[in-house]
Each structure stands twice: as structure tokens, then as C-alpha cells.
mmCIF file of C-alpha atoms in Angstrom:
data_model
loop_
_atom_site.group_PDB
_atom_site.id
_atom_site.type_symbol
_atom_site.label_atom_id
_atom_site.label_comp_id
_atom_site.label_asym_id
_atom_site.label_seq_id
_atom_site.Cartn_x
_atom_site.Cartn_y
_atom_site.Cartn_z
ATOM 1 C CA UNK A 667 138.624 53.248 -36.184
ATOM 2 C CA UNK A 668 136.055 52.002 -38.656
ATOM 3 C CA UNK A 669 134.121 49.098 -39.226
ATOM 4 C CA UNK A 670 132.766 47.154 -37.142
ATOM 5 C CA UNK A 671 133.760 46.315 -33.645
ATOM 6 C CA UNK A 672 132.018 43.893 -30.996
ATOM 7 C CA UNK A 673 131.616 44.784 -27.275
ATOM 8 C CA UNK A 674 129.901 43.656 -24.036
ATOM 9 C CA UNK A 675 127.799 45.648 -22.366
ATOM 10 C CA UNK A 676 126.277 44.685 -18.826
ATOM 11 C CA UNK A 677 126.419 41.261 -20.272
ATOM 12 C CA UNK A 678 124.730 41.968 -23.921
ATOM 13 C CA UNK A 679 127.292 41.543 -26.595
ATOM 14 C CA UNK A 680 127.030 44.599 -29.025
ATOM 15 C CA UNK A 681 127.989 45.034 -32.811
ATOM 16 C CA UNK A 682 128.640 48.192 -33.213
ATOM 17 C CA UNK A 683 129.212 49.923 -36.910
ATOM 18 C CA UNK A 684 131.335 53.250 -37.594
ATOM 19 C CA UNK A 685 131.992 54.390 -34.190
ATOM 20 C CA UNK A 686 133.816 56.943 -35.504
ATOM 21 C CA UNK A 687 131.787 58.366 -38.440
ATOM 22 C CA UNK A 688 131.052 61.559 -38.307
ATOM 23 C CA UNK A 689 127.150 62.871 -36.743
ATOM 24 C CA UNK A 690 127.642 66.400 -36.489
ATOM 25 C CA UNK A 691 129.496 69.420 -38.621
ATOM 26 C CA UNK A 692 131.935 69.584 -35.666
ATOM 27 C CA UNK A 693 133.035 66.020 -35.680
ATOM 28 C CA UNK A 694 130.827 64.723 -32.576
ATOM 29 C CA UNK A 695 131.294 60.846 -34.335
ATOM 30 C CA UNK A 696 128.584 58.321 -33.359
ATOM 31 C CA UNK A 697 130.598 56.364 -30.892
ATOM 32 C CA UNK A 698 130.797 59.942 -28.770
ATOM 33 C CA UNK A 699 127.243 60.108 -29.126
ATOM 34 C CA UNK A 700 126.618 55.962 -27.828
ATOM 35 C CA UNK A 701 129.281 56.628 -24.985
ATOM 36 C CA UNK A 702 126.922 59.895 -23.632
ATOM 37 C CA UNK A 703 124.041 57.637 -23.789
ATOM 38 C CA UNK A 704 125.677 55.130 -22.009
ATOM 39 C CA UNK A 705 126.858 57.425 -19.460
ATOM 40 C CA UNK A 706 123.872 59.464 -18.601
ATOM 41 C CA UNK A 707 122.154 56.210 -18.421
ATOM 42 C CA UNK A 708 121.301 56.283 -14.592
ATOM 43 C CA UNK A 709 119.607 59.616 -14.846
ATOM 44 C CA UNK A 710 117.745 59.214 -18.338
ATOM 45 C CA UNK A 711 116.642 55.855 -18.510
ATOM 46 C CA UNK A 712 114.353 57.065 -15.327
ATOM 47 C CA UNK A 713 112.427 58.936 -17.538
ATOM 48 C CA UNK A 714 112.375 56.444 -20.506
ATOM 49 C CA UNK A 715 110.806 53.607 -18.087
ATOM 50 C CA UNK A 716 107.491 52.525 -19.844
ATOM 51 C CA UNK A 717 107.713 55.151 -22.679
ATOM 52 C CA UNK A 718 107.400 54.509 -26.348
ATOM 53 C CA UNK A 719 109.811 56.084 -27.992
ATOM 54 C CA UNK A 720 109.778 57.956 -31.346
ATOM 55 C CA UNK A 721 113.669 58.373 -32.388
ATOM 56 C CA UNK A 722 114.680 60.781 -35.620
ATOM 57 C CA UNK A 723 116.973 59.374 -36.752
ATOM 58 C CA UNK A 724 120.239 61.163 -38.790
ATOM 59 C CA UNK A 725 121.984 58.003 -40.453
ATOM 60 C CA UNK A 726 124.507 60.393 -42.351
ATOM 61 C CA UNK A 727 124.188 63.168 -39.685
ATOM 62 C CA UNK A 728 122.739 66.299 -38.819
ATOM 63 C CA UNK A 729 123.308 67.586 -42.303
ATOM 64 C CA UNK A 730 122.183 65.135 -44.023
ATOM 65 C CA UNK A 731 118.757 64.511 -43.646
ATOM 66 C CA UNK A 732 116.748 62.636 -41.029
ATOM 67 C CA UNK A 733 113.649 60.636 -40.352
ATOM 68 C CA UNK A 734 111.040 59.499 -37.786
ATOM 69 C CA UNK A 735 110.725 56.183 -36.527
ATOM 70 C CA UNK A 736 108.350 54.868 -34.184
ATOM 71 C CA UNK A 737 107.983 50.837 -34.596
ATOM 72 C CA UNK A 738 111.176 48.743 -33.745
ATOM 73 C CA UNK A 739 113.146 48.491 -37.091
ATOM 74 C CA UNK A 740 113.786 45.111 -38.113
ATOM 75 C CA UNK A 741 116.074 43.159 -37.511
ATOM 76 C CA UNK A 742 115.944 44.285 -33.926
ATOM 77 C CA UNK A 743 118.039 42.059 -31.151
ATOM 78 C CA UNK A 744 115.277 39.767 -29.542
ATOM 79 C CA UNK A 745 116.316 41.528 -26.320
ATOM 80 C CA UNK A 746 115.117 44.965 -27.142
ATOM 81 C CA UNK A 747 111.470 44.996 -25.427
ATOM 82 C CA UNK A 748 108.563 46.666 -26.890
ATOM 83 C CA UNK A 749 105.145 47.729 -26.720
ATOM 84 C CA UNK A 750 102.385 47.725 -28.816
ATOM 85 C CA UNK A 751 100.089 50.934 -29.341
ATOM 86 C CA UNK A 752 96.954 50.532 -30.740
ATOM 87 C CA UNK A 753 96.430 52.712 -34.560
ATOM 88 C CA UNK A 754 94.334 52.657 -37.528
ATOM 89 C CA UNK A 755 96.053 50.332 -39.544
ATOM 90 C CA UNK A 756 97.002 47.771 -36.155
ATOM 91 C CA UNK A 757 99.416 47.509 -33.641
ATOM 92 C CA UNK A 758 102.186 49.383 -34.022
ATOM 93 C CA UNK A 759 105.516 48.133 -31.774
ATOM 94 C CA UNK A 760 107.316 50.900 -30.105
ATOM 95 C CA UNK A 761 110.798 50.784 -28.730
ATOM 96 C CA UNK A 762 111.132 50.804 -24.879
ATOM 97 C CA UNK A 763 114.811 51.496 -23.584
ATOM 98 C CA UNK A 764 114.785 50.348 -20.018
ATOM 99 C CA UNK A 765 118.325 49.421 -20.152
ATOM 100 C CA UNK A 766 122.224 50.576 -21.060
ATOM 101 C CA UNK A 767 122.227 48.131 -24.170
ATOM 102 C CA UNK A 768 118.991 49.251 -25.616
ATOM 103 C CA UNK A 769 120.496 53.021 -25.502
ATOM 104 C CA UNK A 770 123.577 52.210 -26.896
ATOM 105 C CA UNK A 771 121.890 50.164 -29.715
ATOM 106 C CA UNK A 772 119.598 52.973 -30.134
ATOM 107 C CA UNK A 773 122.741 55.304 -30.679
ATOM 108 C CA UNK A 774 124.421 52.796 -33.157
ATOM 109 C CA UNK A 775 121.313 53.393 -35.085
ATOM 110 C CA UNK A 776 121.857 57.141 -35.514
ATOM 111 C CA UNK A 777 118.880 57.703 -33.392
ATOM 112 C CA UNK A 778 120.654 61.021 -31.846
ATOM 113 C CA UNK A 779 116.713 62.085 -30.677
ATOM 114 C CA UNK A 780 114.379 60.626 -28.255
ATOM 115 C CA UNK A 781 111.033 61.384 -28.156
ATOM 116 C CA UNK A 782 107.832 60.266 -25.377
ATOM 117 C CA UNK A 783 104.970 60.902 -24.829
ATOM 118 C CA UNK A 784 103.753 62.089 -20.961
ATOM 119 C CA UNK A 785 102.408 58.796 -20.156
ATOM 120 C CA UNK A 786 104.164 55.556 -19.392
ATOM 121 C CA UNK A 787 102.866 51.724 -19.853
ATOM 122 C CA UNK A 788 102.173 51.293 -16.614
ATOM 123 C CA UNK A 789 99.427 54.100 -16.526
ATOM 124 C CA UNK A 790 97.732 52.718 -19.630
ATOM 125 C CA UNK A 791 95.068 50.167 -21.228
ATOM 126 C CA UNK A 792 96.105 47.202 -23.406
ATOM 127 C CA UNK A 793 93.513 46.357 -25.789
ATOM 128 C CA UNK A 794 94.022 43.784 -28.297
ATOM 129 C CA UNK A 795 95.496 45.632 -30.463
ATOM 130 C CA UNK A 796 98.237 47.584 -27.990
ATOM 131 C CA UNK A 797 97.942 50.665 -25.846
ATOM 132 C CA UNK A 798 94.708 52.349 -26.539
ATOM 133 C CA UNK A 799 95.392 55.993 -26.748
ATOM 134 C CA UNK A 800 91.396 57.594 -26.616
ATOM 135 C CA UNK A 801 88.463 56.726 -25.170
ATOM 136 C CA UNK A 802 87.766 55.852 -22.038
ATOM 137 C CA UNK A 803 90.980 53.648 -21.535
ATOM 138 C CA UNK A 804 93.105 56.354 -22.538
ATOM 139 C CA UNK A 805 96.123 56.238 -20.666
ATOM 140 C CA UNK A 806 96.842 58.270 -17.316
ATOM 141 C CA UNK A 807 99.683 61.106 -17.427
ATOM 142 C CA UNK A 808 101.430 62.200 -14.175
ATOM 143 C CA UNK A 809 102.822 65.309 -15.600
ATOM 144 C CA UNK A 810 101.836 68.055 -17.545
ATOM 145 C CA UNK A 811 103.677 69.699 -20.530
ATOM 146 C CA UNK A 812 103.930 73.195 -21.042
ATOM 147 C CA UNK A 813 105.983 73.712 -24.203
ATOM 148 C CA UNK A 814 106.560 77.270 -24.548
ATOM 149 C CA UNK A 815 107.840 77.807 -28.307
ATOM 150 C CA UNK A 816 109.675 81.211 -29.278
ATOM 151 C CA UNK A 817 108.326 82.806 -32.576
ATOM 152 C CA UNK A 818 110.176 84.603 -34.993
ATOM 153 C CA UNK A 819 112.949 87.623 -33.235
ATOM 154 C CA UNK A 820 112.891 86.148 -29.923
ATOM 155 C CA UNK A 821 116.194 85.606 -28.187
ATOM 156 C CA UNK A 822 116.891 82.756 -25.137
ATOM 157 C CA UNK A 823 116.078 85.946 -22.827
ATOM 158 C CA UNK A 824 112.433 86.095 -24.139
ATOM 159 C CA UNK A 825 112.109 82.318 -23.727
ATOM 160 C CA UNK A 826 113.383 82.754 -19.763
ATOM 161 C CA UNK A 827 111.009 85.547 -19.191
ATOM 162 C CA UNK A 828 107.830 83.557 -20.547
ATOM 163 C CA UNK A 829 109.001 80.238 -18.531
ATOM 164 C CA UNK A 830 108.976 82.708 -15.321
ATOM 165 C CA UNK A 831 105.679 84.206 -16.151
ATOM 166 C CA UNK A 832 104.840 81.152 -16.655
ATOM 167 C CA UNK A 833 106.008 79.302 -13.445
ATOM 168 C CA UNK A 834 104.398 81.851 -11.542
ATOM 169 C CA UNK A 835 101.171 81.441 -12.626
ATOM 170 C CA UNK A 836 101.275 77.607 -12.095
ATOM 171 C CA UNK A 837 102.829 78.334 -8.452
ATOM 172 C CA UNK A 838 99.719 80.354 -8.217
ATOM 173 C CA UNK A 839 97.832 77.699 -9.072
ATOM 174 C CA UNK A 840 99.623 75.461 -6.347
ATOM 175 C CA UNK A 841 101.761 73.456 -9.043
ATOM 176 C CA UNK A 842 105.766 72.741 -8.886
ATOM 177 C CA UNK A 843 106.712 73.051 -12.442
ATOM 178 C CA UNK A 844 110.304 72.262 -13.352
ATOM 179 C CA UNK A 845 111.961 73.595 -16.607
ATOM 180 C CA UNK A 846 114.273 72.284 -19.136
ATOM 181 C CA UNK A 847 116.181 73.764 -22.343
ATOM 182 C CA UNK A 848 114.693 72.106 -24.850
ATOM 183 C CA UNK A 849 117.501 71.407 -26.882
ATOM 184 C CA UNK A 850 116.791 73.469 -29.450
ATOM 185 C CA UNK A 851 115.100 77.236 -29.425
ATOM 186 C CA UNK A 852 112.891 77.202 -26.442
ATOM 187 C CA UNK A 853 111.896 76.321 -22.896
ATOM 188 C CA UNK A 854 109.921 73.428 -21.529
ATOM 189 C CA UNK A 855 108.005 73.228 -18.284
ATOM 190 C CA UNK A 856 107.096 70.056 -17.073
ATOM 191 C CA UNK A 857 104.068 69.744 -13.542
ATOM 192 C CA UNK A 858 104.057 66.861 -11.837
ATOM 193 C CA UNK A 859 100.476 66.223 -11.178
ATOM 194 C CA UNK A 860 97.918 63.727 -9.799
ATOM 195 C CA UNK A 861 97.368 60.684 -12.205
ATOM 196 C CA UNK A 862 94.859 62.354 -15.366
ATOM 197 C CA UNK A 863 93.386 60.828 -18.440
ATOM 198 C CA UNK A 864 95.352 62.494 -21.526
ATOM 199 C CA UNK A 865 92.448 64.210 -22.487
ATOM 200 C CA UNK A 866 91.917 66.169 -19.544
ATOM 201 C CA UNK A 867 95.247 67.431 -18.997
ATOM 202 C CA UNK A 868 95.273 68.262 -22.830
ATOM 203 C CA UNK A 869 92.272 70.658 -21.981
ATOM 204 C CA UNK A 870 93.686 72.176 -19.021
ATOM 205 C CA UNK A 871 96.944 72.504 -20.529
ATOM 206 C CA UNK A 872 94.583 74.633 -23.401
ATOM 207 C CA UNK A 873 93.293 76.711 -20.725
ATOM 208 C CA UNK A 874 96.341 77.962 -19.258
ATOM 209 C CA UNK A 875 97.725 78.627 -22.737
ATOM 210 C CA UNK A 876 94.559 81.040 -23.274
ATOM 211 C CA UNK A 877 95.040 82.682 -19.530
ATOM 212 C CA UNK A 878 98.738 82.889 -20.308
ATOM 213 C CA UNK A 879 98.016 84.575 -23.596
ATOM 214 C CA UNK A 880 94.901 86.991 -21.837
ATOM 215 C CA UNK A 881 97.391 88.229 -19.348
ATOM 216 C CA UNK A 882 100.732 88.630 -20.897
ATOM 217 C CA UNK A 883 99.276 89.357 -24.462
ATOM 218 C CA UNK A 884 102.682 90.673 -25.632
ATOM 219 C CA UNK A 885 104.638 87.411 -24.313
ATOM 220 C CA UNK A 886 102.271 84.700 -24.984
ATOM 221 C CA UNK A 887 99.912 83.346 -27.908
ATOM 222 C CA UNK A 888 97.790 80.248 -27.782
ATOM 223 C CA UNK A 889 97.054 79.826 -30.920
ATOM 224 C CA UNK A 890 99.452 77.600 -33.529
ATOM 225 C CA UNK A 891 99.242 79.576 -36.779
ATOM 226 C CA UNK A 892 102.647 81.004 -37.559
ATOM 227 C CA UNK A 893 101.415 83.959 -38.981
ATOM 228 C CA UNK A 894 100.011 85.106 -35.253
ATOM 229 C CA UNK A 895 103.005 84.070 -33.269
ATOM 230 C CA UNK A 896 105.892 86.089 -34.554
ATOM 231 C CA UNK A 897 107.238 87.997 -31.475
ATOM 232 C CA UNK A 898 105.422 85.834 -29.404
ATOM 233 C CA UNK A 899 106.080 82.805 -27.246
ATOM 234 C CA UNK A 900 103.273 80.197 -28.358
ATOM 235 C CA UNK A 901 102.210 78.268 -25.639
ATOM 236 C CA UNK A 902 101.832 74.341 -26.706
ATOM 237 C CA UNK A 903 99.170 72.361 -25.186
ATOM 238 C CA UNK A 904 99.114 69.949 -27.792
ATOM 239 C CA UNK A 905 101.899 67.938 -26.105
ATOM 240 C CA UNK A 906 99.825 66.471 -23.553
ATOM 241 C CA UNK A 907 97.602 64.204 -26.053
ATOM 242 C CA UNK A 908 98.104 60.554 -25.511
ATOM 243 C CA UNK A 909 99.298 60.081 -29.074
ATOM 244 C CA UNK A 910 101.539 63.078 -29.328
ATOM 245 C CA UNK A 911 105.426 63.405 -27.621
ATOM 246 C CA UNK A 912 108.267 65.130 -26.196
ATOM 247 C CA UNK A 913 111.996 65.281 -26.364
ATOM 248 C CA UNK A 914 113.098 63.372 -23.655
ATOM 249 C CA UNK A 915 115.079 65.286 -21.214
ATOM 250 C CA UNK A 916 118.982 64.128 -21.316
ATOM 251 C CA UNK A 917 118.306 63.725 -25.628
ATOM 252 C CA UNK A 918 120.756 65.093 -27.710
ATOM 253 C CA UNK A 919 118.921 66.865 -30.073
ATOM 254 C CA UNK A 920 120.018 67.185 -34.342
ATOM 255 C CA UNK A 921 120.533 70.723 -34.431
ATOM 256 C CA UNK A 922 124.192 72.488 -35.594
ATOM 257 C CA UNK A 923 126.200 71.214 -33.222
ATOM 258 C CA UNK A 924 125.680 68.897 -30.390
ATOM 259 C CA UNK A 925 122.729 70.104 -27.962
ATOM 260 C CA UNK A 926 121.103 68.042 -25.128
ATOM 261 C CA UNK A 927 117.593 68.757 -23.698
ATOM 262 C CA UNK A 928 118.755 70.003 -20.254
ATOM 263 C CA UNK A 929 116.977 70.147 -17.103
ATOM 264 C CA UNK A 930 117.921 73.546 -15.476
ATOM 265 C CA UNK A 931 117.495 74.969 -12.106
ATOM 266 C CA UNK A 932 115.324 78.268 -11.607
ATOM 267 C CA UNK A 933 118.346 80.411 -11.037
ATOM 268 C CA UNK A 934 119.835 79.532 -14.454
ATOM 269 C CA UNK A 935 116.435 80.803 -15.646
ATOM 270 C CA UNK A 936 116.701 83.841 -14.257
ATOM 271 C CA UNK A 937 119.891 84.345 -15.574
ATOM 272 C CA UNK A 938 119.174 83.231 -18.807
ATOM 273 C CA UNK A 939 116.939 86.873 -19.062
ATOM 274 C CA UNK A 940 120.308 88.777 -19.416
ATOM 275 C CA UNK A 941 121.518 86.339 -22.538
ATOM 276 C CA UNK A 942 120.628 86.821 -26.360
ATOM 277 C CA UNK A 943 122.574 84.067 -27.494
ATOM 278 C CA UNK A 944 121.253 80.395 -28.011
ATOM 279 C CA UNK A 945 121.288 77.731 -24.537
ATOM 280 C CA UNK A 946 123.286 75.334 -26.017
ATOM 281 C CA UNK A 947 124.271 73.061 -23.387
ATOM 282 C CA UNK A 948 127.230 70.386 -24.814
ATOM 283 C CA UNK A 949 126.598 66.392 -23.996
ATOM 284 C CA UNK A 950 130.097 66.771 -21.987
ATOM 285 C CA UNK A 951 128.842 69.548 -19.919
ATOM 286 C CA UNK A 952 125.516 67.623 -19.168
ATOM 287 C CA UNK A 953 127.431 64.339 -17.625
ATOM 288 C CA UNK A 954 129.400 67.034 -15.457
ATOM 289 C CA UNK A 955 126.258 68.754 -14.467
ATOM 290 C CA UNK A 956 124.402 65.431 -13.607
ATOM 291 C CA UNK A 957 127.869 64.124 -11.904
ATOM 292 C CA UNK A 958 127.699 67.551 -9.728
ATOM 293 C CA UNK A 959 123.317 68.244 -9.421
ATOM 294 C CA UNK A 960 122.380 64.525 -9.954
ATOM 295 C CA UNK A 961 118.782 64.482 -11.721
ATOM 296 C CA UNK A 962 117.760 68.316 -11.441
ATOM 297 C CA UNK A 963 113.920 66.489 -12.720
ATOM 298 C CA UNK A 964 113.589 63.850 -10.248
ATOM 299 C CA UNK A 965 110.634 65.247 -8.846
ATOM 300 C CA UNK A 966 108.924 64.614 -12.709
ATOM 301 C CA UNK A 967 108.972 60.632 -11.543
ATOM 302 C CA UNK A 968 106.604 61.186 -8.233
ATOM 303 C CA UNK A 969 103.821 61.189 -9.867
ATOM 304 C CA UNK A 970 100.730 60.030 -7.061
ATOM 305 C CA UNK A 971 102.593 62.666 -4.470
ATOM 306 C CA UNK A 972 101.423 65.593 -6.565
ATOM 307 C CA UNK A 973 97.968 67.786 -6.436
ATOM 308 C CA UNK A 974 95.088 67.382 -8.969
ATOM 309 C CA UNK A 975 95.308 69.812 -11.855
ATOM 310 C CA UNK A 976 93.260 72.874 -9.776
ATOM 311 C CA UNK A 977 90.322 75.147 -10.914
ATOM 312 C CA UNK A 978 91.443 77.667 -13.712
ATOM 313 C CA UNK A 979 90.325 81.302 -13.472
ATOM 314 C CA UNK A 980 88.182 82.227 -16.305
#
């Protein structure tokens, strides 16, 4: 099949080009990759709800180059909604996918990534120029991020030790966090928390990264310069900034072959300490995980049911 072809999708007709070119080394084509977004649909779009989304985009695939987008591109179907976030230079429109056809038109675009930030629309001010990300209308988050990247010579099993040492300090603290492969190398912890301005989540997250790094000092480093984090797992606080984001959990992410950003249970963490090879978890094997679990992250959408970020120990 090539070309063009036309479809309807809950009642949106869709043009849809080169279904079956090519996205990854492996031959995942582009119409596999707009079928798994339409099919994990009910559990992703959950987390999508409100979100701006920054997509990187691979319009010849994975091996050939990609790009970040964060306003709508033009020519954009009236029906794809948007929001506007305050910058520098203006308003600048983000994509919101609150829907089947906005995924699948996202995927016809090549945009194999998908990329939020920890707050949603909902939680946030609209000046006249869009979202206002600092000040004091930045938005509310109700979670925090605890990205824990692996440096140089660490294996999956070093990444599943660091998210337990980690965990277990935040259970300590009274927090839930939940994890999730991120796709790619490393780990990702998400806390449901009590609504908090960007800012001061931001600093707490800092915090923990530095009591992290004080008590495991060979696991963790909370500092970003490469040259200090080889053999280490650095602990990124930097996600929780209003105006920085995440790969979305259920994203397929542009790496060799087709990986999605998984949410995992605590078991498969602990398991994950026997394992030196990569977590790469297959689009196919998510939709049979979510058909058998459901949404292992559900509890990341409760937002006002969870405790204010605590007291850190100096």
C-alpha cells in the first residue's frame, strides 16, 4: 500500500499518507505506528488530557534524522484543539490530543514521540498571551518527576536498583511513587502529590536528588555535568519546571527499534536487578499488557487525593 488513503475515524474523516513507509530499521511502517496509537488510546489519552505536547518528529524514520515541534504545524485540521503558552517572542500554540483522531493525525505526521510537561491546562493561568509558565500564576502540578538517568557502564539492573532506593526513600517520606521504563536507557518515577506551583516541586524534586546522592553516593549524582555522572545514576529534577517535559507514558520512543515508555509494576522492578540487557518493551506487547493490567499509572490522574510534598531531612 502507498499513497494516500482516506478513512473515518469516530466520525473525523482522515487522509492518511504512506501507511506503509518504513519508521524503523526493522520495518515497524507508520500505519503500525498510527494503529498502536489508536489502540492504546483509552489508556494514554488519560494522561495527554490538558497537556501541551512537544512531538519529535522522524519524517524519514529513526535513522534518518528528527526534529522538535511544539506549535501546531500548519495546515492543521480546524478540529485539532490547542493551547496557547505564553514565551518571549508571543504565544506559542501547542497541540492538545484529547481524542483518537488527533493521535492518529499526530502519527501520520511521523510524530513517533510525545512529550508533556507535569502540569495540565486545567491547573494553569491564561494570560493574554497563553499559559503563563513563572511567576506567581505559574501553573499547579499534581505529580512529581523523578527522572533517574543512567551514566556511562550502567546496565537496566543499575537503573532498577536506583528506582528502588529511590522508592524507598519517597515511601519514607509518605509518597506512592509509580515507575515507568522510559523508553529508552533509564527509569522514571512519577508521585502523585497535592496540587504545587512548578517551582516548588522543582525545588523539592532538587532536594531529594541531593539526599539521594548524600546517601547512596555510589548510585546517585545530582549534579548534570557528564563528566561527574559516569557510573552514576543522575537524578533529574529539572523535569518538574513548568516549561520543561516528559515522555508521555504509552509513547513510542525513536530509538533502534520500536520502544514504548512503559508503566511497570514494582515486581518487574525487582526483577529487572538480575537483567543487563536493555527494557525494551515492543508497542505489541504494551496493548497486551494494558488489555491484561489495564492502566498500571492510573493512580498518576488523582491528583487532589494525594499528600503535600513533606519536610525533607537535611
Amino acid at each position: 500500500m502507498s499513497g494516500t488513503i482516506t478513512t473515518s475515524l469516530d466520525g473525523v474523516t482522515l487522509a492518511l499518507t504512506h501507511p506503509d513507509r518504513p519508521l524503523f530499521p526493522d520495518g515497524f511502517t507508520k500505519g503500525e505506528l498510527i494503529s498502536y496509537y489508536v489502540e492504546v488510546a483509552d489508556v494514554l489519552l488519560p494522561h495527554l488530557a490538558g497537556r501541551p505536547i512537544t512531538r519529535v518528529r522522524f519524517p524519514q524514520g529513526t535513522v534518518g534524522g528528527s526534529f522538535y515541534e511544539k506549535n501546531v504545524p500548519a495546515g492543521a485540521p480546524t478540529w485539532v484543539r490547542t493551547l496557547p503558552v505564553a514565551t518571549s517572542s508571543g504565544p506559542l500554540p501547542y497541540v492538545l490530543a484529547e481524542d483518537r483522531p488527533t493521535l492518529a493525525w499526530l502519527a501520520n505526521l511521523s510524530a513517533v514521540e510525545l512529550h508533556t510537561p507535569q502540569w495540565r491546562a486545567g491547573d494553569a493561568t491564561l494570560g493574554p498571551d497563553g499559559v503563563v509558565l513563572d511567576g506567581a500564576d505559574e501553573p499547579l502540578t499534581r505529580t512529581l518527576m523523578v527522572d533517574l538517568d543512567p551514566g556511562e557502564g550502567l546496565t537496566i539492573a543499575d537503573s532498577a536498583t536506583a528506582a528502588i532506593l529511590a522508592a524507598t526513600t519517597l515511601a519514607d517520606l509518605g509518597l506512592e511513587p509509580l515507575v515507568k521504563s522510559s523508553g529508552n536507557k533509564g527509569l522514571q518515577l512519577s508521585v502523585p502529590i497535592a496540587p504545587t506551583p512548578c517551582s516548588e516541586a522543582h525545588a523539592w524534586a532538587r532536594g531529594l536528588a541531593g539526599l539521594l546522592a548524600r546517601r547512596h553516593p555510589k548510585t546517585f549524582v545530582a549534579t548534570m555535568a557528564k563528566a561527574a555522572r559516569a557510573g552514576l545514576v543522575y537524578v533529574d529534577f529539572g523535569q518538574n519546571l513548568a516549561a520543561r517535559n516528559t515522555i508521555s507514558p504509552y509513547s513510542v520512543r525513536g530509538v533502534e527499534t520500536p520502544a514504548v515508555a512503559t508503566p511497570l509494576t514494582w515486581d518487574e522492578v525487582g526483577g529487572l536487578t538480575r537483567r543487563t540487557q536493555p527494557l525494551r518493551i515492543t508497542p505489541a506487547q504494551v496493548l497486551d499488557r494494558v488489555s491484561r493490567n489495564g492502566d498500571l499509572w492510573q493512580a498518576a490522574l488523582r491528583g487532589d487525593a494525594s499528600a503535600p510534598l513533606p519536610t525533607l531531612a537535611t
